Short mmCIF file of C-alpha atoms in Angstrom, two decimals:
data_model
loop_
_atom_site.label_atom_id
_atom_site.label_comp_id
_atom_site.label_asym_id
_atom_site.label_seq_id
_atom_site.Cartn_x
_atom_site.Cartn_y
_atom_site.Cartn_z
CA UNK A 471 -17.90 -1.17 -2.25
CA UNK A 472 -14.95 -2.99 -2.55
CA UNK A 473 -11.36 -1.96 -3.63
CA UNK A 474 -9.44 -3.77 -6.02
CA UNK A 475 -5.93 -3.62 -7.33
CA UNK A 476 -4.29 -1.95 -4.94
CA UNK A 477 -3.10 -3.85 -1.88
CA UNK A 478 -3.58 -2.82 2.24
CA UNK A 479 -1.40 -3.98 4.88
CA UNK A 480 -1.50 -3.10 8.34
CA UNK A 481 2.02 -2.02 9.32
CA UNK A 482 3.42 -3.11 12.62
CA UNK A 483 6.46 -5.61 12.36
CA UNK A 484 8.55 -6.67 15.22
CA UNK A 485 12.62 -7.04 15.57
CA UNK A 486 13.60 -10.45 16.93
CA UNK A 487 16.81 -9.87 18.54
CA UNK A 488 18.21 -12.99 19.12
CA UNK A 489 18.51 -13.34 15.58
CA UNK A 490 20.94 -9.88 14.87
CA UNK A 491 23.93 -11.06 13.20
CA UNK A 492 22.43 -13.35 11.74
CA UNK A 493 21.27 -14.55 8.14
CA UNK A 494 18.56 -16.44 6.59
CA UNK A 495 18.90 -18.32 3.02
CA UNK A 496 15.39 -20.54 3.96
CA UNK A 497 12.59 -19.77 1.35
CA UNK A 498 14.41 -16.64 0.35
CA UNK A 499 12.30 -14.23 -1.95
CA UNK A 500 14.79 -11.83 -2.92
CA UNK A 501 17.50 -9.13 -1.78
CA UNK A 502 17.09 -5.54 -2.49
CA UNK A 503 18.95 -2.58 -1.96
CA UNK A 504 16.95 -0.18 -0.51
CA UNK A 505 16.94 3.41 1.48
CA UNK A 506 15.29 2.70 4.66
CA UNK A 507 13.60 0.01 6.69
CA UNK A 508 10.36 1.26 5.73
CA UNK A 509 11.29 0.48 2.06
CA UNK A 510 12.65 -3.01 3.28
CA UNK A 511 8.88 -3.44 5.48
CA UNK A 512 6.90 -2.23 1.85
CA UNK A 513 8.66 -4.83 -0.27
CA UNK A 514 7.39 -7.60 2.17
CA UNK A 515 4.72 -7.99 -0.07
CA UNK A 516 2.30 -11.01 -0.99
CA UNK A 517 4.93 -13.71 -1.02
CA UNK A 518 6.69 -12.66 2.05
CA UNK A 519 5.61 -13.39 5.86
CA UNK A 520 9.30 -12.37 7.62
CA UNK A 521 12.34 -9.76 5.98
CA UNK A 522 15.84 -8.65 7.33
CA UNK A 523 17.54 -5.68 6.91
CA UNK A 524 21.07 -4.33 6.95
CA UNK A 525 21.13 -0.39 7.75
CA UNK A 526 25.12 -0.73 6.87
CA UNK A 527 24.70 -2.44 3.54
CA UNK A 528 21.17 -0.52 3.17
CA UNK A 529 19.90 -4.15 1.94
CA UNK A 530 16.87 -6.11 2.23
CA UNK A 531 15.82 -10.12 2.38
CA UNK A 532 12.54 -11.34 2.09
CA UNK A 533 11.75 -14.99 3.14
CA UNK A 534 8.21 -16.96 1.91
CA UNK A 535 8.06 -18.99 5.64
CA UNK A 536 8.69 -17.44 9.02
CA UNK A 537 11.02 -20.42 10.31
CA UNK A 538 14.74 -19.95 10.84
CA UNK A 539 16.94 -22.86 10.70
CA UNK A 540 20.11 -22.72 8.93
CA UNK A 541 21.12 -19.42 9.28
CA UNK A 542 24.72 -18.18 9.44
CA UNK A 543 26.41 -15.59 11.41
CA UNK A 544 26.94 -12.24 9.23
CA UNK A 545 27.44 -8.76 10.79
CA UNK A 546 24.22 -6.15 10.55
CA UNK A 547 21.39 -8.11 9.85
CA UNK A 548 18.47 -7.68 11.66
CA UNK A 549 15.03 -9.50 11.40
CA UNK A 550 11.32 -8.76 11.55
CA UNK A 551 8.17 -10.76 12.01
CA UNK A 552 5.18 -9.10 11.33
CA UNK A 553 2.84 -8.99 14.51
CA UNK A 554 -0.21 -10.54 12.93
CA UNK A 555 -0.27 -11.45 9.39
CA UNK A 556 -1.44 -8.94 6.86
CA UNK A 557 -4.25 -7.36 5.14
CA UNK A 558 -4.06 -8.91 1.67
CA UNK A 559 -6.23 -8.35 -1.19
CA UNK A 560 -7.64 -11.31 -3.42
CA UNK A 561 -7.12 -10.14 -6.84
CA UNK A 562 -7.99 -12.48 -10.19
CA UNK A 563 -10.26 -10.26 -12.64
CA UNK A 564 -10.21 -6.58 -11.14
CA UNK A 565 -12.36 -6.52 -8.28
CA UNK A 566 -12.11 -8.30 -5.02
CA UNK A 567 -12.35 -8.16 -1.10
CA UNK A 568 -9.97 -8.39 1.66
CA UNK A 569 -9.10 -11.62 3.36
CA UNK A 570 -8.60 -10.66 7.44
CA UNK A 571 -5.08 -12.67 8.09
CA UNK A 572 -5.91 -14.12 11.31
CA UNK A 573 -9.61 -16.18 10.48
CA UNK A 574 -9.62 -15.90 6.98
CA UNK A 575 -13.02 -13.80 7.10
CA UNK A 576 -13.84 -11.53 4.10
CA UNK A 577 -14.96 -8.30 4.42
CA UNK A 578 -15.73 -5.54 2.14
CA UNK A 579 -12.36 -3.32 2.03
CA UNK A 580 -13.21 -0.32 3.27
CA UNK A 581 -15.43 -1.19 6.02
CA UNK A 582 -12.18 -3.03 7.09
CA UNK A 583 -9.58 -0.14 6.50
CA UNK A 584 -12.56 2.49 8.49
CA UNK A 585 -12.04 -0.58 11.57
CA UNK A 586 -8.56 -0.08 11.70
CA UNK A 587 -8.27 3.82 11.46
CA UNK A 588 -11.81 5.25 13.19
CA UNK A 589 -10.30 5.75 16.62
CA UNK A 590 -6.56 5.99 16.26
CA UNK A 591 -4.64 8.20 14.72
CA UNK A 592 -2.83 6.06 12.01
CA UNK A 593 -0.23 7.43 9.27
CA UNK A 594 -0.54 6.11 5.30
CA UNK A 595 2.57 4.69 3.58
CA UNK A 596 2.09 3.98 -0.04
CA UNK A 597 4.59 2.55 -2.61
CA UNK A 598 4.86 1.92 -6.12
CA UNK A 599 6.97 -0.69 -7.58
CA UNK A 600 8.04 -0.06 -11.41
CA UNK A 601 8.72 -2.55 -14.02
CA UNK A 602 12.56 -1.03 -14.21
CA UNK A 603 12.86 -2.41 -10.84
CA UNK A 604 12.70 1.00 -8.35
CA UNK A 605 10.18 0.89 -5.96
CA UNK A 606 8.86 4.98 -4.92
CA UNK A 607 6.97 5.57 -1.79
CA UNK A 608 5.42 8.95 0.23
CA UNK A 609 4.06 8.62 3.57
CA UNK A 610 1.18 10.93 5.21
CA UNK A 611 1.30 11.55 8.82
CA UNK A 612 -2.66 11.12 8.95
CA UNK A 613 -5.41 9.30 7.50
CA UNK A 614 -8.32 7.66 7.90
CA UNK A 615 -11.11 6.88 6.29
CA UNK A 616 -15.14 7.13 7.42
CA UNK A 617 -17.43 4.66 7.50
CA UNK A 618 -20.55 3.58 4.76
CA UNK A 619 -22.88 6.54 5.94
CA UNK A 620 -20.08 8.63 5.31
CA UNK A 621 -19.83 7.52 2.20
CA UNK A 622 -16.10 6.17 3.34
CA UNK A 623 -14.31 9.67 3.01
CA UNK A 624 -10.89 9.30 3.09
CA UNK A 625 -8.82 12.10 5.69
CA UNK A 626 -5.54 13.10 5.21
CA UNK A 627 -2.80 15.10 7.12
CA UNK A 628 0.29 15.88 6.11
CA UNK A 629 3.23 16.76 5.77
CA UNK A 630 3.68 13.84 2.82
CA UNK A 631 7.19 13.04 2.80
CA UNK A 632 9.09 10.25 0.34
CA UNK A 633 10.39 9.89 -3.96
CA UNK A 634 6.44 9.57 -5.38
CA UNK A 635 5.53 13.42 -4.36
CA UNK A 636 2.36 14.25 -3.07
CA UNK A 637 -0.36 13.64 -5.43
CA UNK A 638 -3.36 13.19 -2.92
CA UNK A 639 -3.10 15.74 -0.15
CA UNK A 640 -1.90 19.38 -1.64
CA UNK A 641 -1.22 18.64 -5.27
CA UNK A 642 -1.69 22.36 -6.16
CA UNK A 643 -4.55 21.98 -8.05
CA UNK A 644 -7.60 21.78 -5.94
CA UNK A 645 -9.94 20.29 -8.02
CA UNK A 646 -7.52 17.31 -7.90
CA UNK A 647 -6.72 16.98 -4.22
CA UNK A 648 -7.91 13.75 -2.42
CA UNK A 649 -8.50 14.53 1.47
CA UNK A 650 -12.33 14.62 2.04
CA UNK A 651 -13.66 13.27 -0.67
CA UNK A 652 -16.07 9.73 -1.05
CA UNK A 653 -14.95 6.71 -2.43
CA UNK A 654 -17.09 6.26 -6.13
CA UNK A 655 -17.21 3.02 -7.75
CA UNK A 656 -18.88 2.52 -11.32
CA UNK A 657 -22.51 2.27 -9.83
CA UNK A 658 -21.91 5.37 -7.14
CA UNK A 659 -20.92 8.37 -8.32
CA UNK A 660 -19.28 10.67 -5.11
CA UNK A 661 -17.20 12.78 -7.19
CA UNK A 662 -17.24 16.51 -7.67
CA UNK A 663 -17.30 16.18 -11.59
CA UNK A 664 -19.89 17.54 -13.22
CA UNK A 665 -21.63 15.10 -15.67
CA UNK A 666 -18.78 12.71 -15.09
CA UNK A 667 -18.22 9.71 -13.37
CA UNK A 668 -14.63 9.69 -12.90
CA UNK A 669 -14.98 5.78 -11.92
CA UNK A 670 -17.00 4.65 -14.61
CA UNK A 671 -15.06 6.61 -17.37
CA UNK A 672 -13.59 4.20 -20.35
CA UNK A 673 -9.82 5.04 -19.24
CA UNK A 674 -10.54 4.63 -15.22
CA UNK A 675 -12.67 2.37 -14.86
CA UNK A 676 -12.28 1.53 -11.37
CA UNK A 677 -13.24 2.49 -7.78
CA UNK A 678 -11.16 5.31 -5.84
CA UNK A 679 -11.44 8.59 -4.08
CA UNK A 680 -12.23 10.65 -7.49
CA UNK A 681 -12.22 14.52 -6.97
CA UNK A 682 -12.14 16.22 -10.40
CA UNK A 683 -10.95 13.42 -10.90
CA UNK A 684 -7.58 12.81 -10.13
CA UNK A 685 -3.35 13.01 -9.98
CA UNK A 686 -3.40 9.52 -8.14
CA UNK A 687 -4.92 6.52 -8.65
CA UNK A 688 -3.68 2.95 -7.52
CA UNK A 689 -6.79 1.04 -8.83
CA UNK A 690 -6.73 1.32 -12.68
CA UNK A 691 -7.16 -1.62 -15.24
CA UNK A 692 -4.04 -3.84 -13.77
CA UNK A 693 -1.25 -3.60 -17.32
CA UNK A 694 -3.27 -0.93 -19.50
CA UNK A 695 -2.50 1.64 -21.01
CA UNK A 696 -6.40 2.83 -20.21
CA UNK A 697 -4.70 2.72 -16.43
CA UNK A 698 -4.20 6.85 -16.22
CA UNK A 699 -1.95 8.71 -14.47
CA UNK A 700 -1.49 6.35 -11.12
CA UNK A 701 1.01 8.93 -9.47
CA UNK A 702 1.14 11.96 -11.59
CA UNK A 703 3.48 14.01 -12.67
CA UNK A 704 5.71 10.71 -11.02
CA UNK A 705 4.19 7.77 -12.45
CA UNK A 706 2.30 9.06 -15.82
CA UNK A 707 1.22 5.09 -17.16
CA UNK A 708 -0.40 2.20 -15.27
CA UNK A 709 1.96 -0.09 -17.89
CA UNK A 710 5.38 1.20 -15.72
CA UNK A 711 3.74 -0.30 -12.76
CA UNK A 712 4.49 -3.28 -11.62
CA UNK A 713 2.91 -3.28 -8.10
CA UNK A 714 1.01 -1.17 -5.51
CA UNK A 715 0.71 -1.37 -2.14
CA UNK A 716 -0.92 1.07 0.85
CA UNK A 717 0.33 0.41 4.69
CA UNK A 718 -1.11 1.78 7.55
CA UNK A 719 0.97 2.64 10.59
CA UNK A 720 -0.84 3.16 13.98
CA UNK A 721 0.99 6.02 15.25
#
């Protein structure tokens, strides 16, 4: 089983000090204005290996290269270098693996995200980037997810905090709540639907922790308007979305 679309990074970045004050114009990305350094860490996305942010200006810089020369003294900037590189999917057609940043071995997704959460407690950050330009996020103070006997359940704990709402854990429907259930793909069919397969259907089409079926959904057909309801009631149309990306935080 392998996930596609949506994007996993393991979260752990680290401040270098001796570079506060300081600021970077060297491969810049982009500057955003963001609420938190959590929103700065989630746009440090595929093009980004090193960001700074400014909790005065509530700004963010993301760089393409982690090297440093020619940077110039400016008052509350602060910049982080991500421990080991991340967890990055390959995406071309709709399906692929995950590339492991340190020895470029691939792995089937979940197997990978089970690895990293089976025997510490981690949290889940997800965030949503619209074509308009905001980026939305919620974070869950637990989750995990089981390995291929157990059909890779996914666990989560709350409370779910952030500007998506929680659509996974206690959406008040329960027929549409997340925690517990298998991951289904086309071929494997784990959800609680009767007579359906919620990942084979015409407008999913893709794999995902189906219930009855869903309220979120990051892995839908990438700019379609078949891509259904990726953060409901938030985010009703996969063709808003620009990007998606889950991080998980050993906590």
């Amino acid at each position: 089983m392998k996930i596609s679309r949506a994007t996993i990074s393991s979260w752990r970045y680290t401040a270098k000090l001796e570079l506060d004050n300081k600021m970077s114009n060297d491969e810049l990305v982009g500057q955003h204005e963001v609420h938190s350094l959590i929103e700065c860490a989630a746009t440090c996305q595929r093009d980004c290996e090193f960001f700074g942010y400014n909790s005065t200006l509530k700004k963010c810089r993301t760089h393409k290269k982690a090297f440093t020369s020619g940077m110039s003294d400016e008052t509350g900037w602060r910049y982080y270098f991500p421990e080991y590189l991340p967890i990055r999917d390959k995406v071309h057609s709709g399906q692929g693996s995950l590339k492991h940043g340190y020895n470029g071995r691939r792995v089937d997704g979940n197997d990978l995200i089970h690895q990293l959460t089976k025997e510490i407690t981690s949290s889940l950050y997800v965030t949503i980037a619209l074509q308009n330009g905001t980026t939305l996020y919620e974070m869950y103070d637990g989750f995990s997810v089981s390995d291929e006997a157990g059909k890779y359940q996914i666990f989560l704990a709350g409370p779910a905090t952030g500007t998506l709402g929680d659509s996974m854990l206690d959406t008040g429907y329960s027929a549409r709540d997340l925690s517990g259930m298998s991951f289904s793909t086309p071929d494997r069919d784990n959800d609680r639907s009767s007579g359906i397969n919620c990942a084979a259907r015409s407008i999913r089409r893709g794999g995902w922790w189906f219930n009855f079926c869903h309220r979120a959904f990051l892995n839908g057909q990438w700019s379609s308007e078949s891509w259904y309801r990726p953060w409901y009631p938030t985010v009703t149309s996969g063709t808003s979305v620009k990007a998606t990306l889950m991080m998980i935080r050993r906590n």
